Tab-separated table of C-alpha atoms and ligand atoms in Angstrom:
chain	number	residue	atom	x	y	z
M	2	UNK	CA	-25.662	-2.775	-10.474
M	3	UNK	CA	-21.640	-1.434	-10.467
M	4	UNK	CA	-18.724	-3.450	-9.933
M	5	UNK	CA	-14.806	-2.571	-10.630
M	6	UNK	CA	-12.615	-5.659	-12.073
M	7	UNK	CA	-9.202	-5.327	-11.854
M	8	UNK	CA	-6.176	-6.642	-13.714
M	9	UNK	CA	-2.725	-7.405	-14.393
M	10	UNK	CA	-1.700	-5.222	-16.456
M	11	UNK	CA	2.110	-6.358	-18.423
M	12	UNK	CA	3.234	-3.058	-19.698
M	13	UNK	CA	6.745	-2.854	-22.023
M	14	UNK	CA	9.538	-1.271	-19.936
M	15	UNK	CA	8.714	2.061	-22.044
M	16	UNK	CA	5.247	1.943	-21.171
M	17	UNK	CA	5.811	1.214	-17.594
M	18	UNK	CA	8.271	4.642	-18.142
M	19	UNK	CA	5.482	6.527	-19.283
M	20	UNK	CA	2.998	5.140	-16.531
M	21	UNK	CA	5.469	6.588	-13.961
M	22	UNK	CA	6.086	9.839	-15.605
M	23	UNK	CA	2.051	10.118	-15.866
M	24	UNK	CA	1.288	9.323	-12.145
M	25	UNK	CA	4.601	11.983	-11.523
M	26	UNK	CA	3.096	14.618	-13.781
M	27	UNK	CA	-0.534	13.991	-11.705
M	28	UNK	CA	0.768	14.062	-8.391
M	29	UNK	CA	2.200	16.996	-9.147
M	30	UNK	CA	-1.418	19.014	-10.417
M	31	UNK	CA	-2.651	17.385	-7.357
M	32	UNK	CA	0.060	18.512	-5.224
M	33	UNK	CA	0.121	22.618	-7.254
M	34	UNK	CA	-3.679	22.718	-7.206
M	35	UNK	CA	-3.730	21.913	-3.060
M	36	UNK	CA	-1.240	24.386	-2.863
M	37	UNK	CA	-3.632	27.054	-4.922
M	38	UNK	CA	-6.603	27.075	-2.544
M	39	UNK	CA	-3.942	27.308	0.273
M	40	UNK	CA	-2.715	30.197	-0.786
M	41	UNK	CA	-6.077	31.655	-1.713
M	42	UNK	CA	-7.244	31.218	1.159
M	43	UNK	CA	-4.952	32.189	3.611
M	44	UNK	CA	-3.888	35.326	1.556
M	45	UNK	CA	-7.737	36.442	0.445
M	46	UNK	CA	-9.841	33.841	2.440
M	47	UNK	CA	-11.140	32.667	-0.534
M	48	UNK	CA	-12.482	29.489	-1.127
M	49	UNK	CA	-11.260	27.943	-4.681
M	50	UNK	CA	-13.974	25.683	-6.053
M	51	UNK	CA	-13.172	22.368	-8.743
M	52	UNK	CA	-15.026	24.575	-11.806
M	53	UNK	CA	-12.287	27.352	-11.983
M	54	UNK	CA	-9.128	24.709	-10.869
M	55	UNK	CA	-10.617	22.884	-13.864
M	56	UNK	CA	-11.121	26.319	-16.314
M	57	UNK	CA	-7.476	26.597	-15.966
M	58	UNK	CA	-6.248	23.001	-16.643
M	59	UNK	CA	-6.527	24.348	-20.594
M	60	UNK	CA	-3.643	26.952	-19.727
M	61	UNK	CA	-1.506	24.690	-17.781
M	62	UNK	CA	-1.190	21.707	-20.383
M	63	UNK	CA	-0.968	24.642	-23.928
M	64	UNK	CA	2.160	26.405	-20.947
M	65	UNK	CA	3.506	23.387	-20.786
M	66	UNK	CA	3.001	20.492	-23.987
M	67	UNK	CA	5.723	18.398	-23.493
M	68	UNK	CA	5.005	17.334	-19.337
M	69	UNK	CA	0.433	18.315	-18.112
M	70	UNK	CA	-0.180	18.778	-22.600
M	71	UNK	CA	0.832	14.923	-23.038
M	72	UNK	CA	-1.777	13.524	-21.042
M	73	UNK	CA	-6.065	13.558	-20.724
M	74	UNK	CA	-7.481	16.426	-20.208
M	75	UNK	CA	-10.676	14.292	-18.312
M	76	UNK	CA	-7.322	12.063	-15.875
M	77	UNK	CA	-6.706	15.257	-15.417
M	78	UNK	CA	-10.659	17.057	-14.123
M	79	UNK	CA	-10.756	13.296	-12.213
M	80	UNK	CA	-7.272	14.292	-9.895
M	81	UNK	CA	-8.612	17.641	-9.138
M	82	UNK	CA	-11.545	16.499	-8.538
M	83	UNK	CA	-10.368	14.139	-6.337
M	84	UNK	CA	-8.452	17.080	-4.392
M	85	UNK	CA	-12.315	18.991	-4.291
M	86	UNK	CA	-13.819	15.292	-2.285
M	87	UNK	CA	-11.153	15.522	0.011
M	88	UNK	CA	-11.211	19.383	0.454
M	89	UNK	CA	-15.172	18.590	0.466
M	90	UNK	CA	-14.087	15.686	3.691
M	91	UNK	CA	-12.659	17.750	5.296
M	92	UNK	CA	-14.965	20.510	5.268
M	93	UNK	CA	-17.856	17.672	6.272
M	94	UNK	CA	-15.532	16.888	9.906
M	95	UNK	CA	-15.659	20.307	10.303
M	96	UNK	CA	-19.471	20.969	10.615
M	97	UNK	CA	-19.702	18.031	12.530
M	98	UNK	CA	-17.579	19.600	15.306
M	99	UNK	CA	-15.023	17.859	14.452
M	100	UNK	CA	-10.964	19.066	14.116
M	101	UNK	CA	-9.400	17.158	10.826
M	102	UNK	CA	-6.004	17.971	8.949
M	103	UNK	CA	-6.688	19.795	5.793
M	104	UNK	CA	-5.809	17.775	2.873
M	105	UNK	CA	-2.445	17.014	2.484
M	106	UNK	CA	0.588	17.178	0.011
M	107	UNK	CA	1.527	13.549	-1.328
M	108	UNK	CA	4.876	12.413	-1.766
M	109	UNK	CA	6.314	10.901	-4.209
M	110	UNK	CA	4.739	6.974	-3.098
M	111	UNK	CA	1.351	8.462	-1.547
M	112	UNK	CA	0.182	8.758	-5.036
M	113	UNK	CA	-0.395	6.157	-6.388
M	114	UNK	CA	-3.747	5.999	-9.046
M	115	UNK	CA	-4.802	8.287	-11.872
M	116	UNK	CA	-7.893	8.052	-13.295
M	117	UNK	CA	-9.691	8.150	-16.666
M	118	UNK	CA	-13.810	8.987	-16.012
M	119	UNK	CA	-15.198	7.652	-19.284
M	120	UNK	CA	-14.205	4.772	-21.826
M	121	UNK	CA	-13.152	6.752	-24.823
M	122	UNK	CA	-11.980	9.349	-24.353
M	123	UNK	CA	-8.596	9.534	-23.220
M	124	UNK	CA	-8.818	6.099	-22.701
M	125	UNK	CA	-10.047	3.176	-24.556
M	126	UNK	CA	-10.616	-0.289	-23.196
M	127	UNK	CA	-9.639	-2.680	-25.757
M	128	UNK	CA	-11.402	-6.382	-24.777
M	129	UNK	CA	-10.028	-9.037	-27.289
M	130	UNK	CA	-13.213	-11.874	-26.842
M	131	UNK	CA	-11.512	-14.222	-29.461
M	132	UNK	CA	-8.351	-14.301	-27.134
M	133	UNK	CA	-9.844	-16.529	-23.857
M	134	UNK	CA	-6.925	-14.545	-21.267
M	135	UNK	CA	-5.808	-11.196	-23.265
M	136	UNK	CA	-6.937	-7.826	-23.800
M	137	UNK	CA	-5.042	-4.276	-24.277
M	138	UNK	CA	-6.338	-0.993	-22.731
M	139	UNK	CA	-5.284	2.196	-24.525
M	140	UNK	CA	-4.413	4.755	-22.758
M	141	UNK	CA	-3.291	8.461	-23.861
M	142	UNK	CA	0.347	9.430	-23.761
M	143	UNK	CA	1.169	5.786	-22.645
M	144	UNK	CA	-0.062	3.100	-25.476
M	145	UNK	CA	-1.269	0.196	-26.546
M	146	UNK	CA	-1.233	-1.599	-23.118
M	147	UNK	CA	-1.512	-5.443	-22.589
M	148	UNK	CA	-3.596	-6.873	-19.395
M	149	UNK	CA	-3.615	-9.902	-18.434
M	150	UNK	CA	-7.246	-10.338	-18.768
M	151	UNK	CA	-7.870	-13.441	-15.723
M	152	UNK	CA	-11.248	-13.076	-15.820
M	153	UNK	CA	-14.207	-12.318	-17.936
M	154	UNK	CA	-15.672	-8.691	-18.267
M	155	UNK	CA	-19.039	-8.312	-17.581
M	156	UNK	CA	-21.898	-5.646	-18.720
M	157	UNK	CA	-20.739	-1.529	-20.075
M	158	UNK	CA	-17.284	0.667	-19.155
M	159	UNK	CA	-18.259	3.160	-17.174
M	160	UNK	CA	-13.974	4.404	-15.463
M	161	UNK	CA	-10.922	3.161	-16.259
M	162	UNK	CA	-7.967	3.576	-13.700
M	163	UNK	CA	-4.207	2.736	-13.167
M	164	UNK	CA	-2.646	2.009	-9.856
M	165	UNK	CA	0.603	0.949	-9.453
M	166	UNK	CA	1.160	-1.440	-6.396
M	167	UNK	CA	4.988	-1.599	-6.084
M	168	UNK	CA	7.145	-2.247	-8.843
M	169	UNK	CA	3.433	-3.686	-10.564
M	170	UNK	CA	0.844	-1.586	-12.603
M	171	UNK	CA	-2.541	-2.849	-12.748
M	172	UNK	CA	-6.191	-1.708	-14.292
M	173	UNK	CA	-9.261	-1.153	-12.834
M	174	UNK	CA	-12.476	-0.919	-14.824
M	175	UNK	CA	-15.480	0.250	-12.977
M	176	UNK	CA	-18.622	-1.398	-15.115
M	177	UNK	CA	-21.876	-0.912	-15.137
M	178	UNK	CA	-25.377	-2.974	-15.628
M	179	UNK	CA	-23.276	-6.070	-14.456
M	180	UNK	CA	-26.026	-8.697	-14.440
M	181	UNK	CA	-27.470	-10.153	-11.070
M	182	UNK	CA	-26.520	-13.249	-10.008
M	183	UNK	CA	-28.987	-14.329	-7.785
M	184	UNK	CA	-28.507	-17.788	-5.816
M	185	UNK	CA	-31.294	-19.985	-4.347
M	186	UNK	CA	-33.002	-19.798	-1.031
M	187	UNK	CA	-31.619	-21.498	1.365
M	188	UNK	CA	-33.393	-20.486	3.917
M	189	UNK	CA	-30.934	-19.953	6.474
M	190	UNK	CA	-29.980	-16.740	8.225
M	191	UNK	CA	-25.765	-16.196	10.070
M	192	UNK	CA	-25.108	-12.992	12.211
M	193	UNK	CA	-21.577	-12.714	11.611
M	194	UNK	CA	-18.719	-12.104	14.045
M	195	UNK	CA	-15.847	-9.991	12.802
M	196	UNK	CA	-12.450	-10.660	14.601
M	197	UNK	CA	-9.019	-10.790	14.853
M	198	UNK	CA	-8.047	-15.064	14.693
M	199	UNK	CA	-10.685	-15.310	11.344
M	200	UNK	CA	-11.742	-12.652	8.809
M	201	UNK	CA	-15.246	-13.711	10.676
M	202	UNK	CA	-17.231	-15.829	12.500
M	203	UNK	CA	-20.892	-17.223	11.617
M	204	UNK	CA	-23.088	-17.689	14.562
M	205	UNK	CA	-22.817	-21.482	13.888
M	206	UNK	CA	-19.487	-21.510	14.198
M	207	UNK	CA	-18.417	-22.058	11.222
M	208	UNK	CA	-14.719	-19.841	11.002
M	209	UNK	CA	-14.601	-18.232	7.402
M	210	UNK	CA	-10.445	-17.893	6.577
M	211	UNK	CA	-8.187	-18.145	8.992
M	212	UNK	CA	-5.669	-15.564	8.675
M	213	UNK	CA	-2.217	-17.021	9.018
M	214	UNK	CA	-1.303	-16.297	4.563
M	215	UNK	CA	-1.988	-13.161	6.348
M	216	UNK	CA	-0.246	-12.902	9.623
M	217	UNK	CA	2.771	-14.416	7.770
M	218	UNK	CA	2.855	-11.314	5.727
M	219	UNK	CA	2.571	-8.470	7.878
M	220	UNK	CA	5.070	-10.047	10.269
M	221	UNK	CA	7.494	-10.314	7.283
M	222	UNK	CA	6.204	-6.153	6.542
M	223	UNK	CA	6.813	-5.326	9.944
M	224	UNK	CA	10.397	-6.652	9.384
M	225	UNK	CA	10.749	-5.828	6.363
M	226	UNK	CA	9.852	-1.971	7.885
M	227	UNK	CA	13.109	-1.964	10.634
M	228	UNK	CA	15.258	-2.454	8.142
M	229	UNK	CA	14.096	0.575	6.171
M	230	UNK	CA	13.973	2.644	9.764
M	231	UNK	CA	17.970	1.658	9.728
M	232	UNK	CA	19.237	2.972	5.957
M	233	UNK	CA	20.049	5.901	5.233
M	234	UNK	CA	18.071	8.308	3.392
M	235	UNK	CA	19.711	8.124	-0.188
M	236	UNK	CA	20.955	4.996	-0.356
M	237	UNK	CA	20.992	2.686	-2.457
M	238	UNK	CA	20.041	-0.087	0.303
M	239	UNK	CA	17.194	2.575	1.385
M	240	UNK	CA	16.040	2.819	-2.579
M	241	UNK	CA	15.824	-1.615	-1.783
M	242	UNK	CA	15.116	-1.668	1.343
M	243	UNK	CA	11.682	0.712	-0.170
M	244	UNK	CA	10.305	-1.367	-3.011
M	245	UNK	CA	10.389	-4.822	-1.099
M	246	UNK	CA	8.192	-2.557	2.097
M	247	UNK	CA	5.934	-1.917	-1.499
M	248	UNK	CA	6.415	-5.262	-2.326
M	249	UNK	CA	4.343	-6.830	0.322
M	250	UNK	CA	2.061	-3.935	1.248
M	251	UNK	CA	0.779	-5.142	-2.187
M	252	UNK	CA	1.215	-8.647	-1.484
M	253	UNK	CA	-0.859	-8.245	2.461
M	254	UNK	CA	-3.385	-6.401	0.354
M	255	UNK	CA	-3.530	-8.973	-2.537
M	256	UNK	CA	-3.852	-11.579	-0.056
M	257	UNK	CA	-6.349	-9.693	2.364
M	258	UNK	CA	-9.089	-9.439	-0.586
M	259	UNK	CA	-8.385	-12.853	-1.501
M	260	UNK	CA	-8.995	-14.132	1.527
M	261	UNK	CA	-12.532	-11.951	1.248
M	262	UNK	CA	-13.777	-12.612	-2.082
M	263	UNK	CA	-13.596	-16.008	-0.880
M	264	UNK	CA	-15.165	-15.859	2.963
M	265	UNK	CA	-18.338	-13.635	0.740
M	266	UNK	CA	-18.762	-15.977	-1.521
M	267	UNK	CA	-18.773	-18.402	1.342
M	268	UNK	CA	-21.481	-16.656	3.006
M	269	UNK	CA	-24.044	-15.299	0.473
M	270	UNK	CA	-23.837	-19.367	-1.292
M	271	UNK	CA	-25.222	-20.251	2.695
M	272	UNK	CA	-27.334	-17.305	4.319
M	273	UNK	CA	-30.841	-15.714	2.786
M	274	UNK	CA	-30.368	-12.660	5.257
M	275	UNK	CA	-26.762	-12.454	6.723
M	276	UNK	CA	-25.975	-10.170	10.123
M	277	UNK	CA	-23.396	-8.295	11.560
M	278	UNK	CA	-22.483	-5.748	13.804
M	279	UNK	CA	-21.896	-1.150	11.992
M	280	UNK	CA	-18.006	-1.118	12.774
M	281	UNK	CA	-16.846	1.772	14.645
M	282	UNK	CA	-14.431	3.064	12.626
M	283	UNK	CA	-13.337	5.804	14.189
M	284	UNK	CA	-13.457	4.549	17.663
M	285	UNK	CA	-10.948	1.798	16.726
M	286	UNK	CA	-8.911	4.350	15.641
M	287	UNK	CA	-8.892	5.921	18.739
M	288	UNK	CA	-6.052	5.738	21.840
M	289	UNK	CA	-6.749	3.987	24.617
M	290	UNK	CA	-6.814	6.200	27.525
M	291	UNK	CA	-3.607	5.977	29.717
M	292	UNK	CA	-3.441	5.012	33.234
M	293	UNK	CA	-1.862	6.619	36.074
M	294	UNK	CA	-1.074	3.153	38.688
M	295	UNK	CA	0.000	6.183	41.037
M	296	UNK	CA	3.786	6.302	41.447
M	297	UNK	CA	4.395	8.755	38.042
M	298	UNK	CA	4.593	5.221	35.952
M	299	UNK	CA	1.585	3.705	33.782
M	300	UNK	CA	-0.638	1.328	34.233
M	301	UNK	CA	-0.992	-1.548	30.852
M	302	UNK	CA	-3.886	0.023	29.023
M	303	UNK	CA	-4.026	-2.449	26.126
M	304	UNK	CA	-3.135	0.103	24.078
M	305	UNK	CA	-0.316	-2.261	22.333
M	306	UNK	CA	-2.984	-4.394	21.074
M	307	UNK	CA	-5.505	-1.344	19.892
M	308	UNK	CA	-2.477	-0.288	17.902
M	309	UNK	CA	0.226	-1.512	15.412
M	310	UNK	CA	0.944	-2.998	11.798
M	311	UNK	CA	-1.357	-6.113	12.786
M	312	UNK	CA	-4.225	-4.201	14.252
M	313	UNK	CA	-4.180	-1.709	11.242
M	314	UNK	CA	-4.271	-4.588	8.631
M	315	UNK	CA	-6.965	-5.728	10.355
M	316	UNK	CA	-9.040	-3.442	11.377
M	317	UNK	CA	-9.123	-2.217	7.159
M	318	UNK	CA	-9.839	-6.045	6.845
M	319	UNK	CA	-12.809	-5.591	7.928
M	320	UNK	CA	-14.302	-2.663	6.513
M	321	UNK	CA	-13.142	-4.007	2.781
M	322	UNK	CA	-15.190	-7.129	3.651
M	323	UNK	CA	-18.283	-5.988	4.291
M	324	UNK	CA	-18.259	-3.715	0.395
M	325	UNK	CA	-17.030	-7.209	-0.663
M	326	UNK	CA	-19.998	-8.488	1.467
M	327	UNK	CA	-22.379	-6.283	0.936
M	328	UNK	CA	-21.342	-6.210	-3.756
M	329	UNK	CA	-21.643	-9.995	-3.245
M	330	UNK	CA	-24.954	-10.394	-1.450
M	331	UNK	CA	-26.832	-7.591	-3.237
M	332	UNK	CA	-25.974	-9.905	-7.208
M	333	UNK	CA	-27.578	-12.806	-5.346
M	334	UNK	CA	-30.194	-11.515	-3.719
M	335	UNK	CA	-29.023	-11.862	-0.218
M	336	UNK	CA	-29.799	-9.506	2.975
M	337	UNK	CA	-27.211	-7.683	4.606
M	338	UNK	CA	-28.642	-5.961	7.706
M	339	UNK	CA	-25.892	-3.863	10.049
M	340	UNK	CA	-26.752	-3.607	13.081
M	341	UNK	CA	-25.720	-1.767	16.125
M	342	UNK	CA	-23.275	-3.460	19.156
M	343	UNK	CA	-24.088	-1.060	21.704
M	344	UNK	CA	-25.616	-3.116	24.978
M	345	UNK	CA	-25.717	-6.940	23.571
M	346	UNK	CA	-22.817	-8.022	25.382
M	347	UNK	CA	-24.137	-6.808	28.214
M	348	UNK	CA	-27.887	-7.914	27.571
M	349	UNK	CA	-29.053	-11.454	28.639
M	350	UNK	CA	-31.038	-12.955	25.380
M	351	UNK	CA	-32.629	-15.152	27.766
M	352	UNK	CA	-34.225	-12.573	29.910
M	353	UNK	CA	-33.249	-9.246	28.202
M	354	UNK	CA	-31.611	-8.064	31.558
M	355	UNK	CA	-28.977	-5.141	30.696
M	356	UNK	CA	-26.059	-4.654	33.356
M	357	UNK	CA	-22.118	-4.897	33.568
M	358	UNK	CA	-22.045	-7.298	36.032
M	359	UNK	CA	-23.940	-10.303	33.742
M	360	UNK	CA	-20.472	-10.186	31.585
M	361	UNK	CA	-18.245	-12.732	33.748
M	362	UNK	CA	-14.759	-12.597	32.667
M	363	UNK	CA	-14.483	-12.053	28.810
M	364	UNK	CA	-15.287	-15.436	27.578
M	365	UNK	CA	-18.202	-16.071	30.634
M	366	UNK	CA	-21.672	-14.395	30.348
M	367	UNK	CA	-24.222	-15.284	33.518
M	368	UNK	CA	-27.018	-12.914	34.136
M	369	UNK	CA	-27.809	-11.470	37.250
M	370	UNK	CA	-31.474	-12.011	37.107
M	371	UNK	CA	-32.417	-15.307	35.390
M	372	UNK	CA	-29.430	-16.499	35.665
M	373	UNK	CA	-28.766	-17.698	32.249
M	374	UNK	CA	-25.858	-18.355	31.465
M	375	UNK	CA	-23.530	-18.725	27.977
M	376	UNK	CA	-20.392	-18.213	26.328
M	377	UNK	CA	-20.576	-14.506	25.951
M	378	UNK	CA	-19.933	-14.545	22.119
M	379	UNK	CA	-22.563	-16.912	22.238
M	380	UNK	CA	-24.479	-14.411	23.770
M	381	UNK	CA	-23.926	-11.521	21.811
M	382	UNK	CA	-24.353	-12.864	18.714
M	383	UNK	CA	-27.676	-14.202	19.411
M	384	UNK	CA	-28.493	-10.470	20.489
M	385	UNK	CA	-27.664	-9.536	17.254
M	386	UNK	CA	-29.256	-11.611	15.160
M	387	UNK	CA	-32.805	-10.811	17.285
M	388	UNK	CA	-31.727	-7.156	16.493
M	389	UNK	CA	-30.760	-7.707	12.647
M	390	UNK	CA	-34.184	-10.187	12.141
M	391	UNK	CA	-36.434	-7.572	14.174
M	392	UNK	CA	-35.392	-4.998	12.124
M	393	UNK	CA	-36.113	-6.598	8.922
M	394	UNK	CA	-39.437	-7.329	10.395
M	395	UNK	CA	-40.097	-3.172	10.522
M	396	UNK	CA	-38.320	-3.003	7.330
M	397	UNK	CA	-41.122	-5.203	5.920
M	398	UNK	CA	-43.881	-3.406	7.362
M	399	UNK	CA	-42.975	-0.400	6.641
C	412	ZN	ZN1	-31.577	-12.925	32.311
């Protein structure tokens, strides 16, 4: 199986400056390649492909030995492939009948990662096995950079990426053949409900990770962003405000990942089968329809609750959590089952009667068919769990 490991880098000031230049050159390459594709299409109706752009790299490097020529050919190819991926996603969305925006030019601060697609090609992971926490990564054009290796790394390195988060630099190793660490069976099955107050709640009523730390950082982040909005462009104070926002963003991301890892670990330790709702990410980001009040104004439509910083942090948190959970479940030999949540909140878990009127309030469920009464979340959880188990049986029978 494939997993990634992320470590803090400890570059010297010279190396940090080289990272910044490396990132900037890769960003410019990305933007130039995007411009090339857009112009060719606008002027001649020609769709430029990755292969043609990759073939031009040779000339770009030869023409700019002190600039683009400094970096690894493969990392530049990876950047071009990234653009290609953005275009493919764009065309997929067009084919699906949506109207997506074209891939965008990346401004400074919107391009934070450079990838070296193969260990040994412009980059080299140097593990220092005799030392408990040290390691180095050697990168073309940057040098031999110290890594704070806070945990053991398993498997063989496939790709190496360097990532900027605020003022810090990280290396991300993607590894193959990481041995699976199967856990003994517990005989327990859980349905998890992803919520706002806690990341996830199991059908046994356990709340995994309260998001208090995250909420504190999120409100600090909101304050920092308001502060940034009031600063004049180009001013020194604006520069500081930008750095603070970036640092807080990175902190929120780290806290969210940490919480997600802990919650996922608790789940795979405790349960053999974990059932969850499929996340409707498109639905979560769609704006609520305005509700006119008939007097020229609008009634509350809960848009405020559906948007905003807090919400977007939570949404991203859920999908990140599910990704982590699926990796841990695979590694531990656990089953993760996704269930479409349609109608689970309005269907009676005792008799199967499905009606809108069953849901009396947000919290109360009372079946109009058989009179079954329960907490609405519990009723929905039972339905989801049952649907998940039915899916599993069907899969085993096939
Ligand atoms: Zn009923």
